[in-house]
Amino acid sequence: MALFTVTLPGGEIWTPQFVNSIDADKCIACGRCFKVCAQAVLRLIGIDEDGETVELDDDDDDDDEYEKKVMTVGHAERCSGCQACAMICPKKCYSLSAAEV
Ligand code: SF4
Ligand code: SF4
C-alpha cells in the first residue's frame, strides 16, 4: 500500500507524519507543542489519582481536582502531519506515522 505524500511547490515529494499519541507518563505539560501546532489538534487535560480524565476550567483559580496535567490529541482529524509538535517536545512524547492511501 502507498503512503500519502504531498508534492511541494518546488517539486519535492514530502511525506507528512500524523500524530498518533502522546506518552502521558513522559509529558510534563510544558505546553511547547500546543503553542507550535497551527491546526489546534492538541488539548491539555488533567489526570486524577485514579487515572481518570479531568476537564480543566478556563479560569486560573486552580480549583480543578487533578494529580497532573498532560497534553492529549483532541482533534486528530485536523492534523496536517507537520511534525512541529514532536520536534519541539523536550521529553520525546510523540508517536507519529505516515498515512496509507
Ligand atoms: S503534526 Fe503538526 S498539525 Fe499535527 S499535531 Fe503536530 S504540530 Fe499539530
Ligand atoms: S512538548 Fe512534550 S512534554 Fe511538553 S506538553 Fe507537549 S507533549 Fe508534553
Short mmCIF file of C-alpha atoms and ligand atoms in Angstrom, two decimals:
data_model
loop_
_atom_site.label_atom_id
_atom_site.label_comp_id
_atom_site.label_asym_id
_atom_site.label_seq_id
_atom_site.Cartn_x
_atom_site.Cartn_y
_atom_site.Cartn_z
CA MET A 1 0.00 0.00 0.00
CA ALA A 2 1.26 3.50 -0.87
CA LEU A 3 1.89 6.29 1.61
CA PHE A 4 0.11 9.62 1.47
CA THR A 5 2.52 12.21 0.07
CA VAL A 6 2.37 15.86 -0.94
CA THR A 7 4.17 17.48 -3.87
CA LEU A 8 5.63 20.77 -2.62
CA PRO A 9 5.68 23.88 -4.86
CA GLY A 10 9.34 23.21 -5.67
CA GLY A 11 8.51 19.71 -6.88
CA GLU A 12 9.88 17.85 -3.87
CA ILE A 13 7.77 14.98 -2.53
CA TRP A 14 7.05 15.24 1.18
CA THR A 15 5.53 12.52 3.39
CA PRO A 16 3.52 14.02 6.29
CA GLN A 17 3.81 12.26 9.65
CA PHE A 18 0.50 12.41 11.50
CA VAL A 19 0.16 12.41 15.27
CA ASN A 20 -0.91 9.07 16.79
CA SER A 21 -0.45 9.50 20.51
CA ILE A 22 1.33 11.38 23.29
CA ASP A 23 3.02 9.47 26.13
CA ALA A 24 1.23 10.68 29.27
CA ASP A 25 3.91 9.18 31.52
CA LYS A 26 6.62 11.30 29.92
CA CYS A 27 4.63 14.53 29.39
CA ILE A 28 5.45 17.40 31.75
CA ALA A 29 2.66 19.65 30.40
CA CYS A 30 5.11 22.34 29.36
CA GLY A 31 2.80 23.50 26.57
CA ARG A 32 5.51 23.86 23.90
CA CYS A 33 3.72 21.54 21.48
CA PHE A 34 0.41 23.34 21.98
CA LYS A 35 1.99 26.66 21.01
CA VAL A 36 3.50 25.41 17.77
CA CYS A 37 0.51 23.43 16.48
CA ALA A 38 -1.16 25.58 13.83
CA GLN A 39 -4.09 23.16 13.47
CA ALA A 40 -5.50 23.24 17.04
CA VAL A 41 -5.08 19.47 17.34
CA LEU A 42 -3.85 19.36 20.93
CA ARG A 43 -5.69 19.63 24.23
CA LEU A 44 -4.44 19.90 27.80
CA ILE A 45 -6.32 17.77 30.32
CA GLY A 46 -5.99 16.77 33.96
CA ILE A 47 -5.48 13.24 35.27
CA ASP A 48 -6.76 12.44 38.75
CA GLU A 49 -5.26 9.99 41.23
CA ASP A 50 -7.32 7.14 39.71
CA GLY A 51 -6.02 7.87 36.22
CA GLU A 52 -9.35 9.32 35.12
CA THR A 53 -9.58 12.35 32.84
CA VAL A 54 -10.46 15.70 34.42
CA GLU A 55 -11.63 18.57 32.22
CA LEU A 56 -9.77 21.77 33.08
CA ASP A 57 -11.58 25.05 33.69
CA ASP A 58 -10.65 28.02 31.55
CA ASP A 59 -10.12 30.18 34.61
CA ASP A 60 -6.89 30.15 36.62
CA ASP A 61 -8.36 29.65 40.08
CA ASP A 62 -6.69 26.23 40.40
CA ASP A 63 -9.75 24.51 41.85
CA ASP A 64 -9.65 21.56 39.41
CA GLU A 65 -9.02 18.25 41.17
CA TYR A 66 -6.24 16.64 39.22
CA GLU A 67 -2.99 14.92 40.05
CA LYS A 68 -1.16 16.14 36.97
CA LYS A 69 -1.78 17.79 33.63
CA VAL A 70 -0.92 16.11 30.33
CA MET A 71 -1.21 17.03 26.68
CA THR A 72 -3.55 14.88 24.59
CA VAL A 73 -4.66 14.58 20.98
CA GLY A 74 -8.01 16.37 20.98
CA HIS A 75 -8.65 16.58 17.24
CA ALA A 76 -6.53 14.10 15.31
CA GLU A 77 -8.61 14.73 12.20
CA ARG A 78 -7.16 18.26 11.96
CA CYS A 79 -3.51 17.16 11.95
CA SER A 80 -1.55 18.21 8.86
CA GLY A 81 1.39 15.97 9.67
CA CYS A 82 3.85 18.85 10.00
CA GLN A 83 5.69 17.20 12.95
CA ALA A 84 6.35 20.53 14.71
CA CYS A 85 4.96 19.12 17.98
CA ALA A 86 7.33 16.17 18.02
CA MET A 87 10.31 18.32 17.02
CA ILE A 88 9.82 20.75 19.91
CA CYS A 89 8.82 18.26 22.64
CA PRO A 90 11.69 18.06 25.16
CA LYS A 91 10.53 14.67 26.51
CA LYS A 92 10.09 12.80 23.22
CA CYS A 93 6.42 12.09 23.99
CA TYR A 94 5.16 11.89 20.43
CA SER A 95 4.29 8.92 18.27
CA LEU A 96 3.65 9.84 14.62
CA SER A 97 3.28 7.90 11.40
CA ALA A 98 2.64 8.37 7.71
CA ALA A 99 -0.85 7.65 6.40
CA GLU A 100 -1.54 4.88 3.91
CA VAL A 101 -3.69 5.55 0.85
S1 SF4 B 1 1.97 17.18 13.44
FE1 SF4 B 1 1.64 19.42 13.21
S2 SF4 B 1 -0.57 19.66 12.90
FE2 SF4 B 1 -0.23 17.58 13.73
S3 SF4 B 1 -0.46 17.80 15.96
FE3 SF4 B 1 1.72 18.05 15.50
S4 SF4 B 1 2.04 20.29 15.27
FE4 SF4 B 1 -0.19 19.87 15.11
S1 SF4 B 2 6.00 19.46 24.46
FE1 SF4 B 2 6.01 17.30 25.16
S2 SF4 B 2 6.27 17.47 27.38
FE2 SF4 B 2 5.62 19.49 26.66
S3 SF4 B 2 3.34 19.46 26.84
FE3 SF4 B 2 3.87 18.80 24.76
S4 SF4 B 2 3.91 16.54 24.89
FE4 SF4 B 2 4.06 17.32 26.98
#
